[in-house]
CSV table of C-alpha atoms in Angstrom, one decimal:
chain,number,residue,atom,x,y,z
A,1,MET,CA,126.0,-24.4,-59.9
A,2,SER,CA,129.3,-25.4,-58.4
A,3,GLN,CA,130.3,-24.0,-55.1
A,4,ASP,CA,132.9,-21.2,-54.9
A,5,PRO,CA,136.0,-22.7,-53.2
A,6,ALA,CA,136.6,-19.5,-51.3
A,7,ARG,CA,133.1,-19.7,-49.9
A,8,ALA,CA,133.6,-23.3,-48.9
A,9,ASN,CA,136.7,-22.4,-46.9
A,10,ASP,CA,135.0,-19.5,-45.1
A,11,SER,CA,134.4,-20.4,-41.5
A,12,SER,CA,133.1,-17.0,-40.4
A,13,SER,CA,129.5,-18.3,-40.3
A,14,GLY,CA,130.5,-20.8,-37.6
A,15,ARG,CA,129.1,-23.7,-39.6
A,16,ALA,CA,131.1,-26.6,-41.1
A,17,ALA,CA,132.3,-26.1,-44.6
A,18,ALA,CA,130.2,-27.4,-47.4
A,19,PRO,CA,130.8,-31.0,-48.5
A,20,PRO,CA,133.2,-31.5,-51.4
A,21,ALA,CA,131.7,-30.8,-54.8
A,22,HIS,CA,130.5,-33.7,-56.9
A,23,PRO,CA,131.6,-34.0,-60.5
A,24,SER,CA,128.1,-33.4,-61.6
A,25,ASP,CA,127.9,-30.0,-60.0
A,26,PRO,CA,128.3,-28.2,-63.4
A,27,ALA,CA,124.8,-29.6,-64.3
A,28,ARG,CA,123.2,-27.7,-61.5
A,29,ALA,CA,120.8,-25.0,-62.5
A,30,ILE,CA,119.1,-22.0,-61.0
A,31,ASP,CA,115.4,-21.9,-60.9
A,32,SER,CA,113.2,-18.8,-61.1
A,33,THR,CA,113.5,-18.2,-57.4
A,34,GLY,CA,117.3,-18.2,-57.5
A,35,ALA,CA,117.6,-21.5,-55.7
A,36,ASP,CA,120.2,-24.1,-56.7
A,37,VAL,CA,118.4,-27.0,-58.4
A,38,LEU,CA,119.9,-30.5,-58.2
A,39,GLY,CA,120.5,-32.2,-61.5
A,40,VAL,CA,119.6,-35.8,-60.9
A,41,ASP,CA,120.1,-37.1,-64.5
A,42,PRO,CA,123.7,-35.8,-64.7
A,43,LEU,CA,124.4,-37.4,-61.4
A,44,ILE,CA,123.2,-40.9,-62.4
A,45,ASP,CA,124.5,-40.6,-65.9
A,46,ASP,CA,128.0,-39.9,-64.8
A,47,PRO,CA,130.0,-43.1,-65.0
A,48,GLY,CA,132.2,-41.8,-62.2
A,49,THR,CA,129.2,-42.1,-59.9
A,50,ARG,CA,129.4,-45.6,-58.4
A,51,ILE,CA,127.5,-45.3,-55.2
A,52,VAL,CA,124.5,-43.1,-54.3
A,53,VAL,CA,123.4,-43.2,-50.6
A,54,CYS,CA,119.9,-42.0,-49.8
A,55,CYS,CA,119.8,-40.9,-46.2
A,56,GLY,CA,117.5,-39.1,-43.9
A,57,SER,CA,115.1,-39.6,-41.0
A,58,GLY,CA,112.4,-42.2,-41.1
A,59,GLY,CA,109.2,-41.7,-43.0
A,60,VAL,CA,110.4,-39.2,-45.6
A,61,GLY,CA,110.4,-41.5,-48.7
A,62,LYS,CA,114.0,-42.8,-48.8
A,63,THR,CA,112.9,-46.2,-50.0
A,64,THR,CA,110.8,-44.8,-52.9
A,65,THR,CA,113.5,-42.3,-53.8
A,66,ALA,CA,116.2,-45.0,-53.9
A,67,ALA,CA,114.0,-47.3,-56.1
A,68,ALA,CA,113.0,-44.5,-58.4
A,69,LEU,CA,116.6,-43.4,-58.9
A,70,GLY,CA,117.7,-47.0,-59.5
A,71,LEU,CA,114.9,-47.5,-62.1
A,72,ARG,CA,115.7,-44.3,-63.9
A,73,ALA,CA,119.4,-45.0,-64.0
A,74,ALA,CA,118.8,-48.5,-65.3
A,75,GLU,CA,116.5,-47.3,-68.1
A,76,ARG,CA,119.2,-44.8,-69.0
A,77,GLY,CA,121.8,-47.5,-69.5
A,78,ARG,CA,123.4,-48.2,-66.1
A,79,LYS,CA,123.7,-51.6,-64.5
A,80,VAL,CA,122.2,-50.9,-61.1
A,81,VAL,CA,121.6,-52.7,-57.9
A,82,VAL,CA,119.4,-51.2,-55.2
A,83,LEU,CA,120.1,-52.2,-51.6
A,84,THR,CA,117.3,-51.6,-49.2
A,85,ILE,CA,117.1,-52.1,-45.5
A,86,ASP,CA,113.4,-51.2,-45.3
A,87,PRO,CA,111.5,-54.0,-43.4
A,88,ALA,CA,108.2,-53.0,-44.9
A,89,ARG,CA,109.1,-54.7,-48.2
A,90,ARG,CA,107.5,-51.9,-50.2
A,91,LEU,CA,110.5,-51.9,-52.6
A,92,ALA,CA,109.8,-55.5,-53.7
A,93,GLN,CA,106.1,-54.8,-54.2
A,94,SER,CA,106.7,-51.7,-56.3
A,95,MET,CA,109.2,-53.6,-58.5
A,96,GLY,CA,106.9,-56.5,-59.0
A,97,ILE,CA,109.0,-59.0,-57.0
A,98,ASP,CA,107.4,-61.4,-54.7
A,99,ALA,CA,110.1,-61.1,-52.1
A,100,LEU,CA,113.6,-59.7,-51.7
A,101,ASP,CA,116.4,-61.4,-49.8
A,102,ASN,CA,120.2,-61.1,-49.3
A,103,THR,CA,120.8,-62.0,-53.0
A,104,PRO,CA,120.3,-59.3,-55.7
A,105,ARG,CA,117.3,-60.2,-57.9
A,106,ARG,CA,116.8,-58.9,-61.4
A,107,VAL,CA,113.8,-56.7,-61.9
A,108,LYS,CA,111.7,-57.5,-65.0
A,109,GLY,CA,109.5,-55.2,-66.9
A,110,ILE,CA,111.9,-52.2,-67.2
A,111,ASP,CA,112.8,-50.5,-70.5
A,112,ASP,CA,116.2,-52.1,-71.3
A,113,SER,CA,116.5,-50.6,-74.7
A,114,ALA,CA,119.5,-48.5,-73.5
A,115,GLY,CA,121.3,-51.7,-72.3
A,116,GLY,CA,120.7,-51.2,-68.6
A,117,GLU,CA,119.8,-53.6,-65.9
A,118,LEU,CA,118.1,-53.3,-62.5
A,119,HIS,CA,118.6,-55.6,-59.6
A,120,ALA,CA,117.3,-55.2,-56.1
A,121,MET,CA,117.9,-56.8,-52.7
A,122,MET,CA,117.0,-56.4,-49.1
A,123,LEU,CA,119.5,-56.6,-46.4
A,124,ASP,CA,119.3,-59.8,-44.3
A,125,MET,CA,121.2,-58.6,-41.2
A,126,LYS,CA,121.9,-62.0,-39.7
A,127,ARG,CA,122.7,-63.7,-43.1
A,128,THR,CA,125.2,-61.0,-43.9
A,129,PHE,CA,126.9,-61.5,-40.5
A,130,ASP,CA,127.0,-65.3,-41.2
A,131,GLU,CA,128.6,-64.7,-44.6
A,132,ILE,CA,131.4,-62.7,-43.0
A,133,VAL,CA,132.1,-65.6,-40.6
A,134,GLU,CA,131.9,-68.2,-43.3
A,135,ALA,CA,134.2,-66.3,-45.7
A,136,HIS,CA,136.9,-65.8,-43.1
A,137,ALA,CA,136.9,-68.9,-41.0
A,138,ASP,CA,137.5,-72.6,-41.7
A,139,ARG,CA,134.5,-74.9,-41.4
A,140,GLU,CA,135.1,-76.0,-37.8
A,141,ARG,CA,135.7,-72.5,-36.4
A,142,ALA,CA,132.8,-71.0,-38.4
A,143,ALA,CA,130.5,-73.7,-36.9
A,144,ALA,CA,131.7,-72.8,-33.4
A,145,ILE,CA,131.1,-69.1,-34.0
A,146,LEU,CA,127.7,-69.5,-35.6
A,147,GLY,CA,126.5,-71.8,-32.8
A,148,ASN,CA,127.7,-69.4,-30.1
A,149,PRO,CA,124.7,-68.0,-28.1
A,150,PHE,CA,126.3,-64.5,-27.8
A,151,TYR,CA,126.9,-64.4,-31.6
A,152,GLN,CA,123.3,-65.4,-32.3
A,153,SER,CA,122.0,-62.6,-30.1
A,154,LEU,CA,124.4,-60.1,-31.6
A,155,SER,CA,123.7,-61.0,-35.2
A,156,ALA,CA,119.9,-61.0,-34.7
A,157,GLY,CA,119.4,-57.5,-33.3
A,158,PHE,CA,122.2,-56.0,-31.2
A,159,ALA,CA,122.1,-52.2,-31.3
A,160,GLY,CA,124.0,-50.9,-34.3
A,161,THR,CA,124.2,-54.3,-36.0
A,162,GLN,CA,121.8,-53.4,-38.8
A,163,GLU,CA,123.7,-50.3,-39.8
A,164,TYR,CA,127.1,-52.1,-39.5
A,165,MET,CA,125.8,-54.9,-41.7
A,166,ALA,CA,124.4,-52.4,-44.2
A,167,MET,CA,127.9,-51.0,-44.6
A,168,GLU,CA,129.4,-54.5,-44.8
A,169,LYS,CA,127.0,-55.4,-47.6
A,170,LEU,CA,127.8,-52.2,-49.4
A,171,GLY,CA,131.5,-53.0,-49.3
A,172,GLN,CA,130.8,-56.6,-50.6
A,173,LEU,CA,128.7,-55.3,-53.5
A,174,ARG,CA,131.4,-52.7,-54.4
A,175,ALA,CA,134.1,-55.3,-54.3
A,176,ARG,CA,132.3,-57.7,-56.6
A,177,ASP,CA,132.3,-55.0,-59.3
A,178,GLU,CA,129.2,-56.6,-61.0
A,179,TRP,CA,127.3,-53.3,-61.1
A,180,ASP,CA,128.4,-49.8,-62.2
A,181,LEU,CA,126.0,-48.1,-59.8
A,182,ILE,CA,124.9,-49.1,-56.3
A,183,VAL,CA,121.9,-47.2,-54.8
A,184,VAL,CA,121.6,-47.6,-51.0
A,185,ASP,CA,118.5,-47.0,-49.0
A,186,THR,CA,119.8,-46.4,-45.5
A,187,PRO,CA,118.1,-48.1,-42.5
A,188,PRO,CA,115.0,-46.5,-41.1
A,189,SER,CA,115.9,-45.0,-37.8
A,190,ARG,CA,114.8,-42.2,-35.5
A,191,SER,CA,118.1,-40.3,-36.2
A,192,ALA,CA,119.6,-40.1,-39.7
A,193,LEU,CA,123.0,-39.9,-38.1
A,194,ASP,CA,122.7,-43.5,-36.9
A,195,PHE,CA,123.8,-44.8,-40.3
A,196,LEU,CA,127.2,-43.1,-39.8
A,197,ASP,CA,127.5,-43.5,-36.0
A,198,ALA,CA,126.2,-47.0,-35.2
A,199,PRO,CA,128.9,-49.0,-37.1
A,200,LYS,CA,131.7,-47.2,-35.3
A,201,ARG,CA,129.9,-47.6,-32.0
A,202,LEU,CA,129.5,-51.4,-32.6
A,203,GLY,CA,133.1,-51.8,-33.8
A,204,SER,CA,134.4,-49.8,-30.8
A,205,PHE,CA,132.4,-51.9,-28.4
A,206,LEU,CA,133.6,-55.2,-29.9
A,207,ASP,CA,137.2,-54.0,-30.1
A,208,GLY,CA,137.0,-52.0,-26.8
A,209,LYS,CA,138.9,-52.4,-23.6
A,210,LEU,CA,136.1,-54.1,-21.8
A,211,ILE,CA,135.7,-56.9,-24.3
A,212,ARG,CA,139.5,-57.2,-24.5
A,213,LEU,CA,139.6,-57.6,-20.8
A,214,LEU,CA,136.8,-60.1,-20.8
A,215,THR,CA,138.6,-62.2,-23.4
A,216,ALA,CA,142.0,-62.1,-21.7
A,217,PRO,CA,141.4,-65.4,-19.8
A,218,ALA,CA,140.0,-67.2,-22.9
A,219,LYS,CA,142.9,-66.0,-25.1
A,220,LEU,CA,145.7,-67.0,-22.6
A,221,GLY,CA,143.8,-70.1,-21.6
A,222,GLY,CA,144.0,-72.4,-18.5
A,223,ARG,CA,146.6,-71.9,-15.9
A,224,ALA,CA,148.6,-69.5,-18.0
A,225,GLY,CA,145.6,-67.1,-18.0
A,226,MET,CA,145.2,-67.5,-14.2
A,227,LYS,CA,148.8,-66.8,-13.6
A,228,PHE,CA,148.6,-63.6,-15.7
A,229,LEU,CA,145.5,-62.3,-13.9
A,230,ASN,CA,146.2,-60.5,-10.7
A,231,VAL,CA,143.9,-60.6,-7.7
A,232,GLY,CA,142.1,-57.3,-8.8
A,233,MET,CA,141.3,-58.7,-12.3
A,234,SER,CA,140.0,-61.9,-10.8
A,235,MET,CA,137.7,-60.0,-8.5
A,236,MET,CA,136.4,-57.9,-11.3
A,237,THR,CA,135.7,-60.8,-13.7
A,238,GLY,CA,134.1,-62.6,-10.8
A,239,THR,CA,131.8,-59.6,-10.2
A,240,LEU,CA,131.0,-59.3,-13.9
A,241,GLY,CA,130.2,-63.0,-13.9
A,242,LYS,CA,127.7,-62.5,-11.2
A,243,LEU,CA,126.1,-59.5,-12.9
A,244,LEU,CA,126.0,-60.9,-16.4
A,245,GLY,CA,125.9,-64.6,-15.6
A,246,GLY,CA,128.8,-66.9,-15.8
A,247,GLN,CA,127.6,-68.6,-19.0
A,248,LEU,CA,127.0,-65.3,-20.8
A,249,LEU,CA,130.5,-64.1,-19.8
A,250,LYS,CA,132.0,-67.3,-21.1
A,251,ASP,CA,130.0,-67.0,-24.4
A,252,VAL,CA,131.3,-63.5,-24.9
A,253,GLN,CA,134.9,-64.5,-24.2
A,254,THR,CA,134.7,-67.5,-26.6
A,255,PHE,CA,133.0,-65.5,-29.3
A,256,VAL,CA,135.3,-62.5,-29.4
A,257,ALA,CA,138.4,-64.7,-29.1
A,258,ALA,CA,137.3,-66.8,-32.1
A,259,MET,CA,136.3,-63.7,-34.2
A,260,ASP,CA,139.6,-62.0,-33.4
A,261,THR,CA,141.7,-64.9,-34.5
A,262,THR,CA,139.6,-65.5,-37.6
A,263,PHE,CA,139.9,-62.1,-39.2
A,264,GLY,CA,140.6,-58.5,-38.4
A,265,GLY,CA,138.9,-56.4,-35.8
A,266,PHE,CA,135.4,-55.0,-36.3
A,267,ARG,CA,136.6,-51.4,-36.0
A,268,THR,CA,139.1,-51.9,-38.8
A,269,ARG,CA,136.3,-53.3,-41.1
A,270,ALA,CA,134.0,-50.4,-40.2
A,271,ASP,CA,136.7,-47.9,-40.9
A,272,ALA,CA,137.4,-49.5,-44.3
A,273,THR,CA,133.8,-49.1,-45.4
A,274,TYR,CA,133.6,-45.6,-43.9
A,275,LYS,CA,136.5,-44.6,-46.2
A,276,LEU,CA,134.5,-46.0,-49.2
A,277,LEU,CA,131.8,-43.6,-48.4
A,278,GLN,CA,134.3,-40.7,-48.5
A,279,ALA,CA,135.9,-41.8,-51.7
A,280,PRO,CA,135.4,-40.2,-55.1
A,281,GLY,CA,132.4,-41.8,-56.9
A,282,THR,CA,130.2,-41.8,-53.8
A,283,ALA,CA,127.3,-39.3,-53.6
A,284,PHE,CA,125.0,-38.7,-50.7
A,285,LEU,CA,121.4,-37.5,-51.3
A,286,VAL,CA,119.7,-36.3,-48.1
A,287,VAL,CA,116.0,-37.0,-48.4
A,288,ALA,CA,113.5,-35.0,-46.4
A,289,ALA,CA,109.9,-33.8,-46.3
A,290,PRO,CA,108.9,-30.1,-46.1
A,291,GLU,CA,108.3,-30.4,-42.4
A,292,ARG,CA,110.2,-28.7,-39.6
A,293,ASP,CA,111.5,-31.9,-37.9
A,294,ALA,CA,112.5,-33.6,-41.1
A,295,LEU,CA,114.4,-30.6,-42.4
A,296,ARG,CA,116.0,-29.9,-39.1
A,297,GLU,CA,117.4,-33.5,-39.2
A,298,ALA,CA,118.4,-32.9,-42.8
A,299,ALA,CA,120.3,-29.8,-41.8
A,300,TYR,CA,122.2,-31.8,-39.1
A,301,PHE,CA,123.0,-34.4,-41.6
A,302,VAL,CA,124.3,-31.9,-44.1
A,303,GLU,CA,126.6,-30.4,-41.5
A,304,ARG,CA,127.8,-33.9,-40.4
A,305,LEU,CA,128.6,-34.9,-44.0
A,306,ALA,CA,130.6,-31.7,-44.3
A,307,ALA,CA,132.5,-32.4,-41.1
A,308,GLU,CA,133.3,-36.0,-42.3
A,309,ASP,CA,134.4,-34.8,-45.8
A,310,MET,CA,131.7,-36.9,-47.4
A,311,PRO,CA,130.4,-35.9,-50.9
A,312,LEU,CA,126.9,-34.4,-50.7
A,313,ALA,CA,125.1,-34.2,-54.1
A,314,GLY,CA,122.1,-32.4,-52.7
A,315,LEU,CA,118.7,-32.5,-51.0
A,316,VAL,CA,115.6,-34.3,-52.3
A,317,LEU,CA,112.5,-32.7,-50.8
A,318,ASN,CA,109.6,-35.1,-51.1
A,319,ARG,CA,105.9,-34.6,-50.9
A,320,VAL,CA,105.9,-30.9,-51.8
A,321,HIS,CA,102.4,-29.5,-52.2
A,322,GLY,CA,101.2,-27.1,-54.8
A,323,SER,CA,98.0,-25.4,-56.0
A,324,GLY,CA,96.6,-24.2,-59.3
A,325,ALA,CA,94.8,-21.3,-57.7
A,326,THR,CA,97.4,-19.4,-55.8
A,327,ARG,CA,95.9,-16.0,-56.7
A,328,LEU,CA,93.2,-16.8,-54.1
A,329,SER,CA,94.8,-16.3,-50.7
A,330,ALA,CA,93.8,-18.3,-47.6
A,331,GLU,CA,92.4,-15.1,-46.1
A,332,ARG,CA,90.2,-14.3,-49.0
A,333,ALA,CA,89.0,-17.9,-49.3
A,334,LEU,CA,88.0,-18.0,-45.6
A,335,ALA,CA,86.3,-14.6,-45.8
A,336,ALA,CA,84.3,-15.7,-48.9
A,337,ALA,CA,83.3,-19.0,-47.1
A,338,GLU,CA,82.1,-17.1,-44.1
A,339,ASN,CA,80.1,-14.7,-46.3
A,340,LEU,CA,78.4,-17.5,-48.1
A,341,VAL,CA,77.3,-19.2,-44.9
A,342,GLU,CA,76.1,-16.0,-43.2
A,343,ALA,CA,74.4,-14.9,-46.5
A,344,ARG,CA,75.2,-11.2,-45.8
A,345,ILE,CA,78.1,-10.2,-48.0
A,346,VAL,CA,79.0,-11.7,-51.3
A,347,ASP,CA,82.0,-11.2,-53.6
A,348,GLN,CA,80.9,-9.7,-56.9
A,349,ALA,CA,82.5,-10.6,-60.3
A,350,ASP,CA,84.7,-7.5,-60.1
A,351,GLY,CA,86.1,-8.5,-56.7
A,352,LYS,CA,84.2,-5.9,-54.7
A,353,ALA,CA,81.9,-6.6,-51.8
A,354,GLY,CA,78.1,-6.1,-52.1
A,355,LEU,CA,75.1,-6.4,-49.9
A,356,ARG,CA,72.0,-8.5,-50.4
A,357,ASN,CA,68.7,-6.5,-50.0
A,358,SER,CA,67.8,-8.4,-46.9
A,359,PRO,CA,69.1,-11.4,-44.9
A,360,ASP,CA,65.7,-12.9,-45.2
A,361,THR,CA,65.7,-13.0,-49.0
A,362,TYR,CA,68.3,-15.8,-49.0
A,363,GLY,CA,65.9,-18.4,-47.9
A,364,SER,CA,62.9,-16.9,-49.6
A,365,SER,CA,61.3,-18.3,-52.8
A,366,GLU,CA,61.1,-14.8,-54.2
A,367,PRO,CA,64.2,-13.7,-56.2
A,368,PRO,CA,66.1,-10.7,-54.9
A,369,ALA,CA,65.2,-7.4,-56.4
A,370,THR,CA,67.6,-6.2,-59.0
A,371,GLU,CA,67.8,-3.5,-61.6
A,372,GLY,CA,66.9,-4.1,-65.2
A,373,PRO,CA,63.9,-5.6,-67.0
A,374,ALA,CA,65.8,-8.8,-67.8
A,375,THR,CA,65.8,-9.9,-64.2
A,376,GLU,CA,62.2,-11.1,-64.3
A,377,THR,CA,63.0,-13.6,-67.0
A,378,ALA,CA,66.0,-14.8,-65.1
A,379,ALA,CA,64.0,-15.6,-61.9
A,380,PRO,CA,64.3,-19.2,-60.7
A,381,GLU,CA,60.5,-19.7,-60.8
A,382,THR,CA,60.2,-18.8,-64.5
A,383,THR,CA,63.4,-20.5,-65.8
A,384,ALA,CA,64.0,-23.6,-63.6
A,385,PRO,CA,63.1,-26.7,-65.7
A,386,LYS,CA,60.3,-28.8,-64.3
A,387,ALA,CA,60.4,-32.4,-63.7
A,388,PRO,CA,59.3,-34.6,-66.6
A,389,ALA,CA,55.7,-35.8,-66.4
A,390,SER,CA,56.9,-39.3,-66.1
A,391,ASP,CA,58.6,-38.4,-62.8
A,392,ALA,CA,55.5,-36.7,-61.3
A,393,GLY,CA,54.7,-38.1,-57.9
A,394,SER,CA,58.1,-39.6,-57.4
A,395,PRO,CA,59.9,-39.0,-54.1
A,396,ALA,CA,62.5,-36.8,-55.8
A,397,ALA,CA,59.9,-34.7,-57.4
A,398,ASP,CA,57.8,-34.3,-54.2
A,399,ARG,CA,61.0,-33.4,-52.3
A,400,THR,CA,61.9,-30.8,-54.9
A,401,ASP,CA,58.4,-29.3,-54.8
A,402,ALA,CA,58.4,-29.2,-51.0
A,403,GLU,CA,61.9,-27.8,-50.6
A,404,GLY,CA,61.9,-25.3,-53.4
A,405,PRO,CA,64.9,-23.7,-55.2
A,406,GLY,CA,66.0,-21.9,-52.0
A,407,THR,CA,67.1,-25.1,-50.5
A,408,THR,CA,69.2,-25.9,-53.5
A,409,ASP,CA,70.8,-22.5,-53.3
A,410,ARG,CA,71.7,-23.1,-49.7
A,411,THR,CA,73.2,-26.5,-50.5
A,412,VAL,CA,75.3,-25.1,-53.2
A,413,ALA,CA,76.4,-22.3,-50.9
A,414,HIS,CA,77.5,-24.7,-48.2
A,415,LEU,CA,79.4,-26.9,-50.7
A,416,THR,CA,81.1,-23.9,-52.1
A,417,ALA,CA,82.0,-22.7,-48.6
A,418,GLY,CA,83.5,-26.1,-47.8
A,419,LEU,CA,85.6,-26.0,-50.9
A,420,LEU,CA,86.8,-22.5,-50.1
A,421,ARG,CA,87.8,-23.7,-46.6
A,422,LEU,CA,89.7,-26.7,-48.1
A,423,HIS,CA,91.5,-24.3,-50.4
A,424,ALA,CA,92.4,-22.0,-47.5
A,425,GLU,CA,93.9,-25.0,-45.7
A,426,ARG,CA,95.9,-25.9,-48.7
A,427,MET,CA,97.3,-22.4,-49.1
A,428,GLN,CA,98.2,-22.3,-45.4
A,429,LEU,CA,100.0,-25.6,-45.8
A,430,LEU,CA,101.9,-24.2,-48.8
A,431,SER,CA,102.9,-21.2,-46.7
A,432,ARG,CA,104.2,-23.3,-43.9
A,433,GLU,CA,106.2,-25.5,-46.3
A,434,GLN,CA,107.7,-22.4,-48.0
A,435,ARG,CA,108.8,-21.0,-44.6
A,436,THR,CA,110.4,-24.3,-43.7
A,437,ARG,CA,112.2,-24.5,-47.0
A,438,ASP,CA,113.4,-20.9,-46.7
A,439,ARG,CA,114.9,-21.5,-43.3
A,440,PHE,CA,116.8,-24.5,-44.6
A,441,THR,CA,118.0,-22.6,-47.6
A,442,ALA,CA,119.1,-19.7,-45.5
A,443,LEU,CA,121.2,-22.1,-43.3
A,444,HIS,CA,122.6,-24.0,-46.3
A,445,PRO,CA,122.5,-22.0,-49.5
A,446,GLU,CA,125.3,-24.2,-51.0
A,447,VAL,CA,123.0,-27.3,-51.1
A,448,ALA,CA,121.2,-28.0,-54.4
A,449,VAL,CA,117.6,-29.1,-54.0
A,450,ALA,CA,115.3,-31.3,-56.1
A,451,GLU,CA,111.6,-30.9,-55.1
A,452,VAL,CA,109.2,-33.7,-55.8
A,453,ALA,CA,105.5,-32.9,-55.9
A,454,ALA,CA,103.2,-34.9,-53.6
A,455,LEU,CA,101.3,-37.7,-55.2
A,456,PRO,CA,97.6,-38.5,-54.5
A,457,GLY,CA,98.4,-42.0,-53.5
A,458,ASP,CA,101.2,-44.5,-52.7
A,459,VAL,CA,103.6,-45.8,-55.3
A,460,HIS,CA,103.1,-49.5,-55.8
A,461,ASP,CA,104.5,-50.4,-59.3
A,462,LEU,CA,107.1,-49.5,-61.9
A,463,THR,CA,104.9,-46.9,-63.5
A,464,GLY,CA,104.6,-45.0,-60.2
A,465,LEU,CA,108.4,-45.2,-59.7
A,466,ARG,CA,108.9,-43.8,-63.2
A,467,ASP,CA,106.6,-40.9,-62.3
A,468,ILE,CA,108.7,-40.2,-59.2
A,469,GLY,CA,111.9,-40.4,-61.3
A,470,ASP,CA,110.5,-37.9,-63.8
A,471,ARG,CA,109.6,-35.5,-60.9
A,472,LEU,CA,113.1,-36.0,-59.5
A,473,ALA,CA,114.7,-35.2,-62.8
A,474,THR,CA,112.6,-32.0,-63.1
A,475,GLY,CA,113.6,-31.0,-59.6
A,476,THR,CA,111.5,-27.8,-59.7
A,477,PRO,CA,108.7,-26.9,-57.2
A,478,PRO,CA,105.1,-27.8,-58.2
A,479,ALA,CA,102.8,-24.9,-59.2
A,480,GLY,CA,102.2,-22.6,-56.3
A,481,ALA,CA,104.9,-24.2,-54.1
A,482,SER,CA,107.2,-21.2,-54.2
């Protein structure tokens, strides 16, 4: 369901307006609970959708979601490349590729009957940085930059470099125009906002006043630079040289001067890719788990996307639990388990409580007294099958004779009580997840949601990714989840 424009402009709630509607919004549906359900298939089928960015906090299933979306889109006829920044290399394993690198690799084994293709790659942060240098510098200058100690430290792990290079690689893939859909798995980080903030921070740092000040002597060079610098600047650079080390200061000066004369500033490049994320044809999917911290982070991200005018397609809620026995509440299950263990009160078939004749009869070999003549024929002593003659004298037979049917009853009771407690825990988990989802929905009723049922194990092949894709396309809660 598309959003009411009047509602989007309403600021009375004190929150940022909803992100701009995506062209696939008409495909949204309303489930039985009245919630807005995200239509994943219309999103990936729309030829106008060129970039899908899966974002969210760490550990919520972004990599699996991105891979499943890419596979589903490819098998529906799109030419897709999935860009992952996950260092765990799970994407390569699930797609049957030995290893991923900075070059897109075609994935084999998909259903290409619709004419689609699937490629996958993993960001190599340093190699991407090297490619930028090599593409914009002559051989001599590129060699000087690549061999610069400060550059080597920066490209290998400076704060924000991974996010900056992810956006650089996204811009490169889009410019090549070899794929009609790019699915991006954003870097794993403590804060989902790092993907948007870190590139600007890095660009601002490298284009900032301090760096410009440090590079002033290198840019002006020799005596001209010394004439330009006044006494105060000389004292400041001398102090920085003592704090940072003279060689490091020189490396920074040489690096930034070479980079600046080779191609445009870092901030300009970051801003260009940032605008690509705001452009029509880009869709953000916020990925979360039905947990308080993950959905709180998702809410922050939704609000940030709205503030930055970035197109939000919806929320993917992973690992949602369900139950096929929701009529049995946690309270009733715990009460029944306690009754079985204490052997005092038992639930009858009609749902009412009843009393045994005596607490002592539970462990007795005599059956409890009941009404009706048929009871005697149903007593355990008269109907329990005896061990075959061939088993006579075996340890199992001796143990059964020694323990008697009462022990078997107690074992069954304890096992049943354990199962009831497990069911109670599951129902309590469902209740917590539902409250967490309800809080998010109350804050952001305009956000469409696709819920993916939790799987019993990890996804490690294309079959598992197809299963996730099917669940994404359905988008409705599993049984008992709502």
